[in-house]
Amino acid sequence: MSAPMKQKKTAANVRFGDVYNPATGKVIKSIPFASREDVNETVKKAQRAFEVWSEVPPMRRARVMFRFLELLHKNADKLAAIVSTEHGKVTIDAQGEVQRGIEIVEFATGIPNLLKGEYSDSVGTGIDSYSLRQPLGVVAGITPFNFPAMVPMWMFPIAITCGNTFILKPSERNPSPSLYIAELLKEAGLPDGVFNVVNGDKEAVDAILHHPDIHAISFVGSTPVAEYIYKTGTGNGKRVQALGGAKNHMIIMPDADLDQATDALMGAAFGSAGERCMAISVAVAVTDKVGDALVDKLTAQIKTLKVGPHTDKKADMGPLITKQHRDKVCNYIKAGIDQGAKLVVDGRKLTVKGYENGYFLGGCLFDKVTDKMTIHKEEIFGPVLSLMRVKNYAEAVKIINAHEYGNGTAIFTNDGRTARNFARDIKVGMVGINVPIPVPVAFNSFGGWKRSLFGDVHMHGQEGVRFYTKLKTITARWPHGPALGANYHFPQNK
Ligand code: NAD
């Protein structure tokens, strides 16, 4: 790769991006976007920091995480408020995301144990063998808008405690949680250059993808970008895990408790205004009887859904992230109607008093959705729940397995055998049995199948430790006595 041209930074050549409060539609700040040159400078800083940080014993690296953990607990509400202001999600939801992030930091404090290698005594006469897990160097994370605190925390606590240095490129739509996290890490005593934030868009991402001194990239975002990151990153010799979009189905069997299933669908479809990669966006009702009952129950509950700004403590869900995104979701709703689905509840008419310029959309329910419709094939990422009706379990599984995405799924049933079969039959990475949003906890690993994940390794848990380290195996002999002469056959243990 040729060296980048040095460009002098002037006010005129810095690009800025506006950050909005989605509840009001007002610009609340403007952030400078990193150029390629800025990224290169950050990589240099991170490389210098790596020389020292990678030599710090894991237990001392863990101690920094313990201090960071204390600061997170102390400032969790402040971080959640920063998340809500730029994302729009309601306070309790933002607090939940911060808590889930904190749990990864808790996991990372156990790094001395997690990095332990293996030792094999006497693999040959007088020969022992042992393994080490060593950090990769400078690694990067590129994250989406929908979990601006939790998703970065899926990555950097493990990357850093493994001994790497980290460059985070958060979503340009809500960069402030990452900047606040950087402040807390500094206060916790993390040396300069170990954790770095670069703000920006495709230019910064491309600089990361092509930089020869960045050794691994963790990405979370939409599938087209995930695929691009994976292909470009691996093409440039980097280790890449790129998590993409989703379309998550929940099967409701005739023996399920329909009140419980309805409550579960409400939270999973409309929580965070449907802007979750683990949101349930399709309810698959097994039999028309179940479908009819669910439509009645869901309609009644959607009508009581309270939509408002995060400052309204009674709000169940907030606005969508941008006007463009709300328009995109509304276009999907129109496509659903045009293609013959029945719009039972139409959230497009909703207005929130005092917040008329916010990007709000009420909860929507479609009935009679089929697998040929755009609203079933594509990810909507909004408060739109589609209901499909099938005759039996096998038909439901076939629809899910044929879908291009395979992030999350769930079944509601009271039959153990159906549940067991589902867990085994379904081609999806994260499966819930009477659990609508089966997000794995910190010490397990998060990741989908099919076009919901490009790469082989899931995020956090042991998979995270593996992703951010290289395995080295040492075979050692301490000879004594005279040399025995050269030996030309392959080493063996006869
Ligand atoms: P996005 O793909 O638009 O953006 C993600 C990141 O990629 C951002 O940092 C952005 O700046 C960058 N980016 C965007 N376009 C780019 C381009 N052309 N080239 C290089 N970089 C680019 O995603 P989003 O809208 O921020 O987030 C929503 C998406 O993320 C949804 O599809 C959702 O399903 C997905 N998501 C997936 C998971 C998961 O675990 N699978 C988790 C959360 C979100």
PDB file of C-alpha atoms in Angstrom, residues 170-334:
ATOM      1  CA  PRO A 170     -18.625   4.355  16.558  1.00  0.00           C
ATOM      2  CA  SER A 171     -21.706   5.268  14.566  1.00  0.00           C
ATOM      3  CA  GLU A 172     -21.585   8.868  13.429  1.00  0.00           C
ATOM      4  CA  ARG A 173     -25.234   9.189  14.452  1.00  0.00           C
ATOM      5  CA  ASN A 174     -24.527   8.813  18.183  1.00  0.00           C
ATOM      6  CA  PRO A 175     -20.826   9.118  18.994  1.00  0.00           C
ATOM      7  CA  SER A 176     -21.102  10.564  22.537  1.00  0.00           C
ATOM      8  CA  PRO A 177     -21.406   7.304  24.545  1.00  0.00           C
ATOM      9  CA  SER A 178     -18.045   6.168  23.116  1.00  0.00           C
ATOM     10  CA  LEU A 179     -16.412   9.485  23.965  1.00  0.00           C
ATOM     11  CA  TYR A 180     -17.721   9.284  27.517  1.00  0.00           C
ATOM     12  CA  ILE A 181     -16.498   5.680  27.838  1.00  0.00           C
ATOM     13  CA  ALA A 182     -13.036   6.899  26.718  1.00  0.00           C
ATOM     14  CA  GLU A 183     -13.109   9.475  29.549  1.00  0.00           C
ATOM     15  CA  LEU A 184     -13.992   6.788  32.101  1.00  0.00           C
ATOM     16  CA  LEU A 185     -11.224   4.498  30.860  1.00  0.00           C
ATOM     17  CA  LYS A 186      -8.714   7.315  31.221  1.00  0.00           C
ATOM     18  CA  GLU A 187      -9.967   8.005  34.742  1.00  0.00           C
ATOM     19  CA  ALA A 188      -9.578   4.284  35.471  1.00  0.00           C
ATOM     20  CA  GLY A 189      -5.886   4.626  34.657  1.00  0.00           C
ATOM     21  CA  LEU A 190      -5.753   3.102  31.186  1.00  0.00           C
ATOM     22  CA  PRO A 191      -2.562   4.367  29.524  1.00  0.00           C
ATOM     23  CA  ASP A 192      -2.885   6.751  26.577  1.00  0.00           C
ATOM     24  CA  GLY A 193      -3.211   5.111  23.201  1.00  0.00           C
ATOM     25  CA  VAL A 194      -4.644   1.811  24.478  1.00  0.00           C
ATOM     26  CA  PHE A 195      -8.241   2.819  23.727  1.00  0.00           C
ATOM     27  CA  ASN A 196      -8.842   5.327  20.947  1.00  0.00           C
ATOM     28  CA  VAL A 197     -11.994   6.726  19.377  1.00  0.00           C
ATOM     29  CA  VAL A 198     -12.076   7.960  15.792  1.00  0.00           C
ATOM     30  CA  ASN A 199     -15.324   9.506  14.648  1.00  0.00           C
ATOM     31  CA  GLY A 200     -16.393   9.510  11.069  1.00  0.00           C
ATOM     32  CA  ASP A 201     -17.988   7.667   8.204  1.00  0.00           C
ATOM     33  CA  LYS A 202     -16.878   5.520   5.273  1.00  0.00           C
ATOM     34  CA  GLU A 203     -13.606   7.429   4.868  1.00  0.00           C
ATOM     35  CA  ALA A 204     -12.486   6.493   8.380  1.00  0.00           C
ATOM     36  CA  VAL A 205     -13.741   2.919   7.958  1.00  0.00           C
ATOM     37  CA  ASP A 206     -11.863   2.498   4.682  1.00  0.00           C
ATOM     38  CA  ALA A 207      -8.695   3.854   6.279  1.00  0.00           C
ATOM     39  CA  ILE A 208      -9.062   1.168   8.972  1.00  0.00           C
ATOM     40  CA  LEU A 209      -9.763  -1.561   6.424  1.00  0.00           C
ATOM     41  CA  HIS A 210      -6.658  -0.768   4.398  1.00  0.00           C
ATOM     42  CA  HIS A 211      -4.228   0.015   7.206  1.00  0.00           C
ATOM     43  CA  PRO A 212      -1.492  -2.652   7.258  1.00  0.00           C
ATOM     44  CA  ASP A 213      -0.896  -2.275  11.004  1.00  0.00           C
ATOM     45  CA  ILE A 214      -4.456  -3.052  12.089  1.00  0.00           C
ATOM     46  CA  HIS A 215      -4.595  -6.784  12.631  1.00  0.00           C
ATOM     47  CA  ALA A 216      -8.236  -7.528  13.388  1.00  0.00           C
ATOM     48  CA  ILE A 217     -11.607  -5.875  12.909  1.00  0.00           C
ATOM     49  CA  SER A 218     -14.833  -6.474  14.799  1.00  0.00           C
ATOM     50  CA  PHE A 219     -17.842  -5.044  13.006  1.00  0.00           C
ATOM     51  CA  VAL A 220     -21.526  -4.833  13.892  1.00  0.00           C
ATOM     52  CA  GLY A 221     -24.038  -3.220  11.537  1.00  0.00           C
ATOM     53  CA  SER A 222     -26.131  -3.880   8.453  1.00  0.00           C
ATOM     54  CA  THR A 223     -25.489  -6.884   6.210  1.00  0.00           C
ATOM     55  CA  PRO A 224     -24.292  -5.066   3.059  1.00  0.00           C
ATOM     56  CA  VAL A 225     -21.688  -3.172   5.087  1.00  0.00           C
ATOM     57  CA  ALA A 226     -20.779  -6.289   7.112  1.00  0.00           C
ATOM     58  CA  GLU A 227     -20.101  -8.181   3.891  1.00  0.00           C
ATOM     59  CA  TYR A 228     -18.008  -5.318   2.531  1.00  0.00           C
ATOM     60  CA  ILE A 229     -15.998  -5.118   5.769  1.00  0.00           C
ATOM     61  CA  TYR A 230     -15.437  -8.873   5.807  1.00  0.00           C
ATOM     62  CA  LYS A 231     -14.357  -9.135   2.171  1.00  0.00           C
ATOM     63  CA  THR A 232     -12.130  -6.062   2.234  1.00  0.00           C
ATOM     64  CA  GLY A 233     -10.668  -6.755   5.671  1.00  0.00           C
ATOM     65  CA  THR A 234      -9.864 -10.413   5.011  1.00  0.00           C
ATOM     66  CA  GLY A 235      -8.628  -9.472   1.523  1.00  0.00           C
ATOM     67  CA  ASN A 236      -6.117  -7.259   3.301  1.00  0.00           C
ATOM     68  CA  GLY A 237      -5.019 -10.141   5.524  1.00  0.00           C
ATOM     69  CA  LYS A 238      -6.925  -9.137   8.668  1.00  0.00           C
ATOM     70  CA  ARG A 239      -8.888 -11.302  11.053  1.00  0.00           C
ATOM     71  CA  VAL A 240     -12.529 -10.159  10.753  1.00  0.00           C
ATOM     72  CA  GLN A 241     -15.768 -10.880  12.555  1.00  0.00           C
ATOM     73  CA  ALA A 242     -18.622  -8.926  10.925  1.00  0.00           C
ATOM     74  CA  LEU A 243     -22.098  -9.205  12.396  1.00  0.00           C
ATOM     75  CA  GLY A 244     -24.914  -8.105  10.102  1.00  0.00           C
ATOM     76  CA  GLY A 245     -28.661  -7.593   9.936  1.00  0.00           C
ATOM     77  CA  ALA A 246     -31.501  -9.832  10.996  1.00  0.00           C
ATOM     78  CA  LYS A 247     -35.077 -10.963  10.549  1.00  0.00           C
ATOM     79  CA  ASN A 248     -36.091 -12.821  13.665  1.00  0.00           C
ATOM     80  CA  HIS A 249     -39.136 -15.082  13.776  1.00  0.00           C
ATOM     81  CA  MET A 250     -41.044 -16.328  16.792  1.00  0.00           C
ATOM     82  CA  ILE A 251     -43.156 -19.464  16.372  1.00  0.00           C
ATOM     83  CA  ILE A 252     -46.274 -19.648  18.517  1.00  0.00           C
ATOM     84  CA  MET A 253     -47.503 -23.227  18.848  1.00  0.00           C
ATOM     85  CA  PRO A 254     -51.165 -24.012  19.600  1.00  0.00           C
ATOM     86  CA  ASP A 255     -50.197 -25.292  23.063  1.00  0.00           C
ATOM     87  CA  ALA A 256     -48.433 -22.049  24.063  1.00  0.00           C
ATOM     88  CA  ASP A 257     -49.792 -19.705  26.700  1.00  0.00           C
ATOM     89  CA  LEU A 258     -51.045 -16.969  24.353  1.00  0.00           C
ATOM     90  CA  ASP A 259     -51.070 -14.222  26.978  1.00  0.00           C
ATOM     91  CA  GLN A 260     -47.422 -14.869  27.735  1.00  0.00           C
ATOM     92  CA  ALA A 261     -46.633 -15.074  24.027  1.00  0.00           C
ATOM     93  CA  THR A 262     -48.411 -11.753  23.404  1.00  0.00           C
ATOM     94  CA  ASP A 263     -46.497  -9.981  26.184  1.00  0.00           C
ATOM     95  CA  ALA A 264     -43.260 -11.439  24.833  1.00  0.00           C
ATOM     96  CA  LEU A 265     -44.054 -10.286  21.290  1.00  0.00           C
ATOM     97  CA  MET A 266     -44.890  -6.771  22.455  1.00  0.00           C
ATOM     98  CA  GLY A 267     -41.543  -6.291  24.199  1.00  0.00           C
ATOM     99  CA  ALA A 268     -39.514  -8.049  21.519  1.00  0.00           C
ATOM    100  CA  ALA A 269     -41.153  -6.285  18.556  1.00  0.00           C
ATOM    101  CA  PHE A 270     -41.634  -2.775  19.902  1.00  0.00           C
ATOM    102  CA  GLY A 271     -38.935  -2.348  22.569  1.00  0.00           C
ATOM    103  CA  SER A 272     -36.401   0.226  21.368  1.00  0.00           C
ATOM    104  CA  ALA A 273     -38.865   0.984  18.522  1.00  0.00           C
ATOM    105  CA  GLY A 274     -37.853  -2.294  16.882  1.00  0.00           C
ATOM    106  CA  GLU A 275     -34.300  -1.025  16.323  1.00  0.00           C
ATOM    107  CA  ARG A 276     -32.675  -4.157  17.740  1.00  0.00           C
ATOM    108  CA  CYS A 277     -30.880  -6.838  15.783  1.00  0.00           C
ATOM    109  CA  MET A 278     -32.599  -9.348  18.092  1.00  0.00           C
ATOM    110  CA  ALA A 279     -36.062  -7.781  17.755  1.00  0.00           C
ATOM    111  CA  ILE A 280     -38.789 -10.224  16.835  1.00  0.00           C
ATOM    112  CA  SER A 281     -40.229  -8.826  13.619  1.00  0.00           C
ATOM    113  CA  VAL A 282     -42.227 -11.868  12.514  1.00  0.00           C
ATOM    114  CA  ALA A 283     -44.719 -13.858  14.584  1.00  0.00           C
ATOM    115  CA  VAL A 284     -45.382 -17.241  13.002  1.00  0.00           C
ATOM    116  CA  ALA A 285     -48.753 -18.468  14.268  1.00  0.00           C
ATOM    117  CA  VAL A 286     -49.265 -22.206  13.954  1.00  0.00           C
ATOM    118  CA  THR A 287     -52.928 -22.549  12.902  1.00  0.00           C
ATOM    119  CA  ASP A 288     -55.437 -19.830  12.059  1.00  0.00           C
ATOM    120  CA  LYS A 289     -56.969 -20.161  15.500  1.00  0.00           C
ATOM    121  CA  VAL A 290     -53.680 -19.039  17.090  1.00  0.00           C
ATOM    122  CA  GLY A 291     -53.328 -16.314  14.439  1.00  0.00           C
ATOM    123  CA  ASP A 292     -56.802 -14.895  15.107  1.00  0.00           C
ATOM    124  CA  ALA A 293     -56.281 -14.882  18.875  1.00  0.00           C
ATOM    125  CA  LEU A 294     -52.872 -13.219  18.575  1.00  0.00           C
ATOM    126  CA  VAL A 295     -54.153 -10.506  16.248  1.00  0.00           C
ATOM    127  CA  ASP A 296     -56.878  -9.629  18.774  1.00  0.00           C
ATOM    128  CA  LYS A 297     -54.547  -9.618  21.762  1.00  0.00           C
ATOM    129  CA  LEU A 298     -51.729  -7.756  19.989  1.00  0.00           C
ATOM    130  CA  THR A 299     -54.103  -5.131  18.563  1.00  0.00           C
ATOM    131  CA  ALA A 300     -55.427  -4.361  22.028  1.00  0.00           C
ATOM    132  CA  GLN A 301     -51.933  -4.029  23.472  1.00  0.00           C
ATOM    133  CA  ILE A 302     -50.460  -1.995  20.599  1.00  0.00           C
ATOM    134  CA  LYS A 303     -53.229   0.528  21.082  1.00  0.00           C
ATOM    135  CA  THR A 304     -52.052   1.098  24.657  1.00  0.00           C
ATOM    136  CA  LEU A 305     -48.379   1.405  23.664  1.00  0.00           C
ATOM    137  CA  LYS A 306     -47.085   4.749  24.895  1.00  0.00           C
ATOM    138  CA  VAL A 307     -44.700   6.407  22.474  1.00  0.00           C
ATOM    139  CA  GLY A 308     -42.719   9.437  23.582  1.00  0.00           C
ATOM    140  CA  PRO A 309     -39.332  11.021  24.254  1.00  0.00           C
ATOM    141  CA  HIS A 310     -36.965   9.300  26.678  1.00  0.00           C
ATOM    142  CA  THR A 311     -37.623  12.058  29.189  1.00  0.00           C
ATOM    143  CA  ASP A 312     -41.200  10.780  29.509  1.00  0.00           C
ATOM    144  CA  LYS A 313     -40.879   8.100  32.187  1.00  0.00           C
ATOM    145  CA  LYS A 314     -44.150   6.513  31.072  1.00  0.00           C
ATOM    146  CA  ALA A 315     -43.046   6.003  27.452  1.00  0.00           C
ATOM    147  CA  ASP A 316     -42.641   2.396  26.281  1.00  0.00           C
ATOM    148  CA  MET A 317     -40.725   3.312  23.165  1.00  0.00           C
ATOM    149  CA  GLY A 318     -39.071   6.358  21.652  1.00  0.00           C
ATOM    150  CA  PRO A 319     -38.541   7.707  18.141  1.00  0.00           C
ATOM    151  CA  LEU A 320     -36.590   6.199  15.268  1.00  0.00           C
ATOM    152  CA  ILE A 321     -33.022   7.329  14.804  1.00  0.00           C
ATOM    153  CA  THR A 322     -33.383   9.687  11.817  1.00  0.00           C
ATOM    154  CA  LYS A 323     -36.017  11.111   9.502  1.00  0.00           C
ATOM    155  CA  GLN A 324     -34.502   9.094   6.620  1.00  0.00           C
ATOM    156  CA  HIS A 325     -34.845   5.921   8.612  1.00  0.00           C
ATOM    157  CA  ARG A 326     -38.470   6.660   9.507  1.00  0.00           C
ATOM    158  CA  ASP A 327     -39.171   7.308   5.799  1.00  0.00           C
ATOM    159  CA  LYS A 328     -37.541   3.980   4.952  1.00  0.00           C
ATOM    160  CA  VAL A 329     -39.710   2.141   7.492  1.00  0.00           C
ATOM    161  CA  CYS A 330     -42.828   3.904   6.122  1.00  0.00           C
ATOM    162  CA  ASN A 331     -41.851   2.791   2.599  1.00  0.00           C
ATOM    163  CA  TYR A 332     -41.775  -0.803   3.857  1.00  0.00           C
ATOM    164  CA  ILE A 333     -45.247  -0.328   5.338  1.00  0.00           C
ATOM    165  CA  LYS A 334     -46.486   0.917   1.973  1.00  0.00           C
TER     166      LYS A 334
END
